[in-house]
XYZ file of C-alpha atoms in Angstrom:
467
model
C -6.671 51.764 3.174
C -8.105 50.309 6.524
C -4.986 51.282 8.398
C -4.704 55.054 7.571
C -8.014 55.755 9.175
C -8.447 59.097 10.637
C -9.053 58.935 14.650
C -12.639 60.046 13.321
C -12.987 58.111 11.053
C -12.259 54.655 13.097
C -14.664 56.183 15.589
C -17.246 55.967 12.467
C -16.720 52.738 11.798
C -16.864 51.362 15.016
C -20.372 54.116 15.426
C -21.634 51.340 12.570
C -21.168 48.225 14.880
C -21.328 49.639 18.907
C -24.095 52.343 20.341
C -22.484 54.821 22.762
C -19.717 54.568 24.451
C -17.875 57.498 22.564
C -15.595 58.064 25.708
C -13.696 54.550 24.785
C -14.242 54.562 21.016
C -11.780 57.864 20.965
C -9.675 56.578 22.964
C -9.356 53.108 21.339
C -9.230 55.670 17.790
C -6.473 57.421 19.036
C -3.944 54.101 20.290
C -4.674 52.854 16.512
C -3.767 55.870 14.566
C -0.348 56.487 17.162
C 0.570 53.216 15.622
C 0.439 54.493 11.712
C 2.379 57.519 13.447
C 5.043 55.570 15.321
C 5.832 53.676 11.676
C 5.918 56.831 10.208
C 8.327 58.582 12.556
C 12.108 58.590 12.787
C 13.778 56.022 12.478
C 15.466 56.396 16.147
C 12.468 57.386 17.959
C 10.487 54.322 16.391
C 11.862 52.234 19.230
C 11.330 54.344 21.785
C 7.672 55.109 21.231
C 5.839 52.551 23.137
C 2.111 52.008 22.662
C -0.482 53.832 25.571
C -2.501 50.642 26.543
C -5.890 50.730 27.595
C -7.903 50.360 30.971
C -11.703 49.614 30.379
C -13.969 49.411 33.666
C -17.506 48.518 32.863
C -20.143 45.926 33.634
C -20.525 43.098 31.486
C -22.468 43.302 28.272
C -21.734 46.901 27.389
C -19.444 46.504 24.759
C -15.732 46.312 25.775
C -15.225 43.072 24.053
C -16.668 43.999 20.732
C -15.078 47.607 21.010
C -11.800 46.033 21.191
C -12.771 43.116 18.732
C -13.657 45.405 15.791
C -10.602 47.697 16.440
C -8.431 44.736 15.388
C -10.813 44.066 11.983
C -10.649 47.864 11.339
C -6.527 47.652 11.335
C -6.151 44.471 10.152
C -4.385 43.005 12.666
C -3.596 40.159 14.939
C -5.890 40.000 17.585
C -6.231 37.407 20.724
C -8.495 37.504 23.072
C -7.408 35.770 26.877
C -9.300 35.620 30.565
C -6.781 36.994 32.932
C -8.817 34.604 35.545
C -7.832 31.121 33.781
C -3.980 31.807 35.260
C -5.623 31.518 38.536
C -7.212 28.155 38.332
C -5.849 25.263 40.578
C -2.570 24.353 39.569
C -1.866 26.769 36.861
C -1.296 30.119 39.249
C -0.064 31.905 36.622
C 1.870 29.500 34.755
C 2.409 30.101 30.987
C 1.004 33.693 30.927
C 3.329 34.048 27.841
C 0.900 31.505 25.886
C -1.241 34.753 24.889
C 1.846 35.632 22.317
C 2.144 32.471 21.369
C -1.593 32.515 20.211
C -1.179 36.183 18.845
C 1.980 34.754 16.526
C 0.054 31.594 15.621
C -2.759 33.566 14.444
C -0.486 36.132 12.773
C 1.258 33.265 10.904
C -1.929 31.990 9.931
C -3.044 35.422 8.350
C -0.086 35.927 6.661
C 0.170 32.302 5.668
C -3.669 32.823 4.162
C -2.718 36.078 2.458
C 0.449 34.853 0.677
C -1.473 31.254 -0.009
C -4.319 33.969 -1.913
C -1.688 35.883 -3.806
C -0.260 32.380 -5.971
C -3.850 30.984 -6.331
C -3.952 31.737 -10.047
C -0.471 29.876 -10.036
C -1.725 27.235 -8.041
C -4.982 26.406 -9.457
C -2.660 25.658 -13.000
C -0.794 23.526 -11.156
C -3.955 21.752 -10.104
C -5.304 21.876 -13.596
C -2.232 19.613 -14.705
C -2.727 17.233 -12.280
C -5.815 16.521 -13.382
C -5.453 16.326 -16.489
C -2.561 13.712 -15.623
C -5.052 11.429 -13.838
C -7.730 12.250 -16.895
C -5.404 11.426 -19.498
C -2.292 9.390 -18.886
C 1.247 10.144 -19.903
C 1.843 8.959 -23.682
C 4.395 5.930 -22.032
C 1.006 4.845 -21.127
C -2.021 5.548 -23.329
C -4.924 5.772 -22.321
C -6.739 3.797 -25.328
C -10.022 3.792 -26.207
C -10.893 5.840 -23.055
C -9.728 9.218 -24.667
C -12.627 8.383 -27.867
C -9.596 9.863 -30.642
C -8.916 6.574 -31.979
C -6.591 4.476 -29.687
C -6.910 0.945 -30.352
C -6.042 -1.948 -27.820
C -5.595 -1.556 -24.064
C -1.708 -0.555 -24.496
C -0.404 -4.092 -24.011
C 3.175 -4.235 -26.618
C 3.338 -0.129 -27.014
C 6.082 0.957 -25.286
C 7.820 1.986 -28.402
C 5.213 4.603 -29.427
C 5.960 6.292 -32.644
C 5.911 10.305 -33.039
C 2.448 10.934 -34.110
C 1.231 8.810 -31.462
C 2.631 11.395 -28.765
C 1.257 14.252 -30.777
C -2.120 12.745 -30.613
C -1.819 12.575 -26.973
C -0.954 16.139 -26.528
C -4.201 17.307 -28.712
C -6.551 15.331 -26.889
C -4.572 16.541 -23.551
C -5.471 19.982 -24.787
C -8.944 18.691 -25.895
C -9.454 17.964 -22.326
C -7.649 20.832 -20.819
C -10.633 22.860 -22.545
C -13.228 21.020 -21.009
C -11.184 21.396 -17.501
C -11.441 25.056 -17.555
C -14.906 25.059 -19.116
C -16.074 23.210 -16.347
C -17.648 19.884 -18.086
C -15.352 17.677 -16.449
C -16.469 18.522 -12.767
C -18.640 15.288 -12.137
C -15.693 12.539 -13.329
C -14.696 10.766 -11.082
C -10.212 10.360 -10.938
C -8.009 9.020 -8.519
C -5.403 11.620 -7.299
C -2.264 11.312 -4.623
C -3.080 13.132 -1.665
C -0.476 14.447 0.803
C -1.448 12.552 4.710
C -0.954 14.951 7.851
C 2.395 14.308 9.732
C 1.597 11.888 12.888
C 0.938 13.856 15.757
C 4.439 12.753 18.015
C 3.584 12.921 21.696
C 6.516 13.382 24.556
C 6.327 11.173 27.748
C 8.166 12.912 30.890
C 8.949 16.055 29.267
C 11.466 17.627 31.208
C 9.539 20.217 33.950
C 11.992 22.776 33.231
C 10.644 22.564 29.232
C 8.247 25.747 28.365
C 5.343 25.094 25.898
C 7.278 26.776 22.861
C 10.393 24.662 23.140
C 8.106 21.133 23.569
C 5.849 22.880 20.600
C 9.487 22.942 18.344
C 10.792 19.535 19.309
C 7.262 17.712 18.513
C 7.473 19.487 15.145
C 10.823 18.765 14.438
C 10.422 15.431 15.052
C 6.860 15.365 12.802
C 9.192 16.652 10.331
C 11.663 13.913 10.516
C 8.490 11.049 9.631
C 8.819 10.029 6.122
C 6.187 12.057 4.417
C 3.194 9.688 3.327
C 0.510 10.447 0.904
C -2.710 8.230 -0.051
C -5.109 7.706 -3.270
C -8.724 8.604 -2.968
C -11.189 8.543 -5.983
C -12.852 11.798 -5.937
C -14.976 14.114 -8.529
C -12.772 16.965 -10.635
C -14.966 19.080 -8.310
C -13.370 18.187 -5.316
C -10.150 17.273 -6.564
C -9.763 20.896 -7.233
C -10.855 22.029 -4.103
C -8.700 19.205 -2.423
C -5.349 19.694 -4.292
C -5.572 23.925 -4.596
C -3.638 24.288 -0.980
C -1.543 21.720 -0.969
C 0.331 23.347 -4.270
C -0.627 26.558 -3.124
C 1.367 25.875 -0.244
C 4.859 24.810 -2.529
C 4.733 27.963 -3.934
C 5.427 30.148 -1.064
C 8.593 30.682 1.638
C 7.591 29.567 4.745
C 10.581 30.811 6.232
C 9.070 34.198 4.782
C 5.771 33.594 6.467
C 7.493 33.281 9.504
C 9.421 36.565 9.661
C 6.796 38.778 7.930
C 4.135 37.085 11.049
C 6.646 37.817 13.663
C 6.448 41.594 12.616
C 2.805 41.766 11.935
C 2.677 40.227 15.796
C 5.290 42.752 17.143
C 4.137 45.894 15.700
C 0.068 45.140 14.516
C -0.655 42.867 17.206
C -3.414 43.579 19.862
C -3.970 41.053 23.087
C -7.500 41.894 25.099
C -7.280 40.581 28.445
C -10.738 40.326 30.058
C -11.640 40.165 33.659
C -8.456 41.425 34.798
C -10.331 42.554 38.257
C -10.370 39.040 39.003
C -6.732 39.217 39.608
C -7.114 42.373 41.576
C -6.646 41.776 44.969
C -9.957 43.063 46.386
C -9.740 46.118 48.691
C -5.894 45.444 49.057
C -5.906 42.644 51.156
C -2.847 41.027 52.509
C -3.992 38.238 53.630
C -3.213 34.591 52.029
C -4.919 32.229 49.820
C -6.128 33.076 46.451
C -4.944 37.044 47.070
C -1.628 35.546 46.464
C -1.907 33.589 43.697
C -3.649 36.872 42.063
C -0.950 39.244 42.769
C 1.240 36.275 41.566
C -0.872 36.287 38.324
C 0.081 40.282 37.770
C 3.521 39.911 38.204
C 3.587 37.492 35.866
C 1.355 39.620 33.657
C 3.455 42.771 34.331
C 7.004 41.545 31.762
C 4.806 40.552 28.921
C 3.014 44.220 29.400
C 5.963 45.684 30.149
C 8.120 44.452 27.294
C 9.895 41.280 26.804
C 10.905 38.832 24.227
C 8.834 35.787 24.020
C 10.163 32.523 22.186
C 7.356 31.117 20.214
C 7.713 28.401 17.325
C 7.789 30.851 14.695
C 10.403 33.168 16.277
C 11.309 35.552 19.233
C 8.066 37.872 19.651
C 8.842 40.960 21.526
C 6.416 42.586 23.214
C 7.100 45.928 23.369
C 4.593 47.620 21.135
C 1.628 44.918 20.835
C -1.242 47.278 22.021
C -2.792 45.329 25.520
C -5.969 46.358 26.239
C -7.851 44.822 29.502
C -10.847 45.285 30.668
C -12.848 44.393 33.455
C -16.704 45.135 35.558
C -14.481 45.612 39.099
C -17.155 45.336 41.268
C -15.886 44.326 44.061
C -12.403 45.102 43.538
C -11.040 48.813 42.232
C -8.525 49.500 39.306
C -6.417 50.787 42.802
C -6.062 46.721 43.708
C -3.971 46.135 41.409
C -0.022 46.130 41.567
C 1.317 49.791 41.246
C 3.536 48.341 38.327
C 0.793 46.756 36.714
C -1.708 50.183 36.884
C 1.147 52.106 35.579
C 1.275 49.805 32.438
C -2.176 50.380 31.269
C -2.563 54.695 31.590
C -5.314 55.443 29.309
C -8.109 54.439 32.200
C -11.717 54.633 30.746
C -15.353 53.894 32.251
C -17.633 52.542 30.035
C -21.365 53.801 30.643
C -24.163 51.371 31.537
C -26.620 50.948 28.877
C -30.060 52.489 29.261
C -33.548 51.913 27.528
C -32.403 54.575 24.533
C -29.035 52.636 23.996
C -31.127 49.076 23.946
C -33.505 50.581 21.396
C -30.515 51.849 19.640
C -28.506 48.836 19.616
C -32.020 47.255 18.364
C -32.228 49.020 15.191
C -28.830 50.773 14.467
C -26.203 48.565 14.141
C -24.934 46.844 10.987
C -25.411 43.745 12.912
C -28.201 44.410 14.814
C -30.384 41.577 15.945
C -33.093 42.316 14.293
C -31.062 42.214 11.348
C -29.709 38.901 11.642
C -33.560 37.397 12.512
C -34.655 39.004 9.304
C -31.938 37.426 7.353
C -32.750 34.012 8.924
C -35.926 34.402 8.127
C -35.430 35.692 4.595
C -33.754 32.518 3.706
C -37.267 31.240 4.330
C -39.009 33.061 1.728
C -40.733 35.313 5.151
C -40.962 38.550 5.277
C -39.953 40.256 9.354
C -40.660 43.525 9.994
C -40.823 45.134 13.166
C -42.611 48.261 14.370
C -40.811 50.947 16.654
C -42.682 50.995 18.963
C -41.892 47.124 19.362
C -38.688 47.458 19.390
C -39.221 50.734 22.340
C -41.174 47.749 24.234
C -38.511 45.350 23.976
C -36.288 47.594 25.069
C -37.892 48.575 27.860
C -38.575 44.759 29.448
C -34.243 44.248 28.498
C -33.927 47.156 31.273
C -36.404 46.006 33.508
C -35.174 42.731 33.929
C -31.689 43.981 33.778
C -32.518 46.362 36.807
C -34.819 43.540 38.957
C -32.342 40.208 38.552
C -28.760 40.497 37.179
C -27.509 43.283 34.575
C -26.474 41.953 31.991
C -26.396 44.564 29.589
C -26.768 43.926 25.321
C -26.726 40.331 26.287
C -30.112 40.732 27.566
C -31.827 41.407 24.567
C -30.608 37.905 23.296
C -33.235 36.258 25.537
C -35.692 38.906 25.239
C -35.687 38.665 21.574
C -35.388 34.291 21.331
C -38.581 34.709 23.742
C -40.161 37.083 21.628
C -39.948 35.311 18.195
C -39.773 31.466 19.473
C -43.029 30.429 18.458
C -42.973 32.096 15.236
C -39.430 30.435 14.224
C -41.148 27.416 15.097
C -43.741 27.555 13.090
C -42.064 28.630 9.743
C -42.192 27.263 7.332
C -44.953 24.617 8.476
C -48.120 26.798 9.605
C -46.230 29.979 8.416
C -45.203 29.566 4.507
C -43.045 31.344 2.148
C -44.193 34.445 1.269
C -45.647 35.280 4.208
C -45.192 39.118 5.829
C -45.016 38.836 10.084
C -45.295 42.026 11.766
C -43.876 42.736 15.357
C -46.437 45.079 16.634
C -46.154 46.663 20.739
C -48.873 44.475 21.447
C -47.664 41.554 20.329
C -44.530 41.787 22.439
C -46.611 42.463 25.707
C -48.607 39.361 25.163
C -45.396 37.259 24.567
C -43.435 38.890 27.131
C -45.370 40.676 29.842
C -44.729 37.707 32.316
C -41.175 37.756 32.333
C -41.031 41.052 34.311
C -44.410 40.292 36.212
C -43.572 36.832 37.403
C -39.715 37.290 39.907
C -39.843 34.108 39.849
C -39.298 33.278 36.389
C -37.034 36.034 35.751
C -34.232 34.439 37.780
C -33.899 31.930 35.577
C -33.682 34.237 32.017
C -30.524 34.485 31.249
């Protein structure tokens, strides 16, 4: 259902999650649902329908991220996150920029490995049932005596030639037991099962220079693969046994080979790569000069095949690029969109300016929001038996000192309220549940906030060092 969302109706989902910012929220709306269309077209114009990618300029803190982040939960979809400024550090300079679809296909694999792992769980968890019965009650070759209670006499010494009703007997109290497995009066007992050790991690010494990451990635798997396959017993409850053995069958009943091709196409036609603080790869004001202007425009160029549409080898296939949705984003305050390479600019065309956040969107963000902070400090307190409630014009308050401070030291935008909010109710998390027990109701009151926080605006000083 998620990924036939109307346009408006994605915006409505993300309205649950993000205050403001409609401008980008349509925008973002509108790239998803073009994919559902794309699919949906003719088959020859499929190909030639490449995804509009996305330009967001903004300070930090005002929700590109988490616009971007929650686009990829709302389709489902493969999402990786990258900082266009870790290509420049010393002695990378743009080297490996094609690692970002190599992380979008591992995590693609992953999800569809999880999926398909979910679908034969009823399978598996049979499989696992048998097992432990096995290690419960031993194959009739080997009775298990008096430990099964039906009647077995002797520890099994001179009874290799077991008569009929012997292995009959075995089978009932195998069922007997196979009822007591699914009833769950077993889970306690302790059993010694086989479990399957990781493959040796093989390292490489003097890898050839002219060897990418993908084609090192393949050859240390291959030769994992090649290791005689080892597995170890542990003595462990039915409880965990369960728990311990449920993948590892899970994972013999499904085609990784599958898994691989059906990830590859998730990755090449759901996948969505964010790269943040791409205006610290903008050359700022166009300079020409050398020195770390280079290595930046270096950095784009190397950005501008993956944008553009190329086919990347990764372990689990060829990836190609052409429709994974790349959305960047960046504050570019010193730099301008402008700085960066004309090819570059032309690959992301949807360009969109993300608003600063005032006192009304901080006040917002404080109550709205599924996830809003005071939310999630309710909750934690909740688990504490303690009631939190807070009063509006609290919240109006703390909203007010988030812009203040925001305005007189560094702006920060919703990350602010953070450190407003873990100043506000410090003391108070402190003191639950020793001076503060369960069942206790705190109220966040206006005046409560200006005795806690009045000195963080008053006092410069201090504010420099809030967060």
């Amino acid at each position: 259902m998620q990924n036939f969302l109307t346009p408006a109706q994605i915006v409505a989902e993300l309205d649950k999650y993000i205050i403001g910012q409609h401008e980008a929220k349509r925008h973002v709306a509108i790239a998803l649902r073009n994919r559902w269309r794309r699919l949906h077209a003719p088959a020859d114009m499929q190909a030639e329908i490449v995804p509009n990618n996305i330009l967001m300029i903004g300070a930090t803190g005002v929700g590109k991220t988490e616009i971007a982040r929650r686009l990829a939960h709302l389709a489902d979809a493969p999402f990786v996150k990258v900082e266009a400024s870790k290509f420049t550090e010393v002695g990378y300079v743009g080297r490996d920029v094609e690692s970002m679809v190599r992380d979008l296909a591992e995590q693609s694999f992953n999800r569809v490995k999880a999926r398909r792992q979910e679908a034969v769980k009823a399978q598996a968890a049979e499989a696992v049932e048998e097992l432990i019965l096995d290690a419960l009650i031993p194959a009739v070759s080997r009775p298990a005596g008096a430990k099964t209670g039906v009647g077995f006499g002797g520890s099994g010494a001179g009874e290799d030639d077991l008569p009929q009703s012997d292995a009959e007997l075995n089978e009932r109290t195998r069922e007997r037991f196979r009822q007591k497995i699914k009833n769950g009066e077993l889970e306690d007992r302790r059993i010694d099962i086989q479990i399957a050790q990781a493959a040796p991690s093989v390292g490489l010494m003097g890898a050839p220079p002219g060897m990418d990451e993908s084609t090192l990635s393949g050859l240390q798997d291959m030769l994992g693969n090649m290791m005689p396959k080892k597995t170890r017993k542990r003595k462990v409850t039915v409880a965990e046994a369960r728990k311990l053995l449920l993948d590892e069958e899970a994972a013999k009943l499904i085609d990784l080979d599958e898994v691989k091709e059906e990830a590859v196409r998730q990755a090449e036609n759901a996948g969505i790569i964010f790269i943040d603080e791409i205006d610290k790869v903008a050359s700022s004001g166009g300079s020409k000069s050398s020195g770390p202007d280079v290595s930046r425009q270096g950095v784009q160029r190397d950005l501008l095949p993956i944008v553009e549409g190329s086919a990347v080898s990764t372990k689990y296939g060829t990836v190609n690029t052409d429709h994974i949705l790349f959305i960047a984003a960046g504050a570019f305050h010193v730099s301008k969109p402008s700085d960066l390479i004309p090819e570059l600019q032309g690959r992301f065309p949807i360009r969109v300016e993300l608003q600063s956040l005032t006192k009304e969107d901080f006040f917002r963000i404080l109550k709205d929001p599924k996830n809003a902070l005071t939310k999630q400090y309710e909750a934690l307190l909740k688990a504490e038996e303690v009631e939190l409630t807070f009063e509006d014009a609290a919240l109006e308050r703390v909203a007010e000192i988030a812009s203040e401070v925001n305005a007189e030291v560094e702006n920060i935008g919703a990350r602010r309220l953070h450190t407003v909010m873990s100043r506000l109710l410090n003391d108070i998390l402190y003191d639950v549940p020793d001076k503060i027990g369960a069942h206790a109701r705190v109220l966040i009151t206006a005046g409560l906030v200006d005795e806690r926080l009045a000195s963080m605006v008053k006092n410069r000083d201090l504010s420099q060092y809030i967060l």
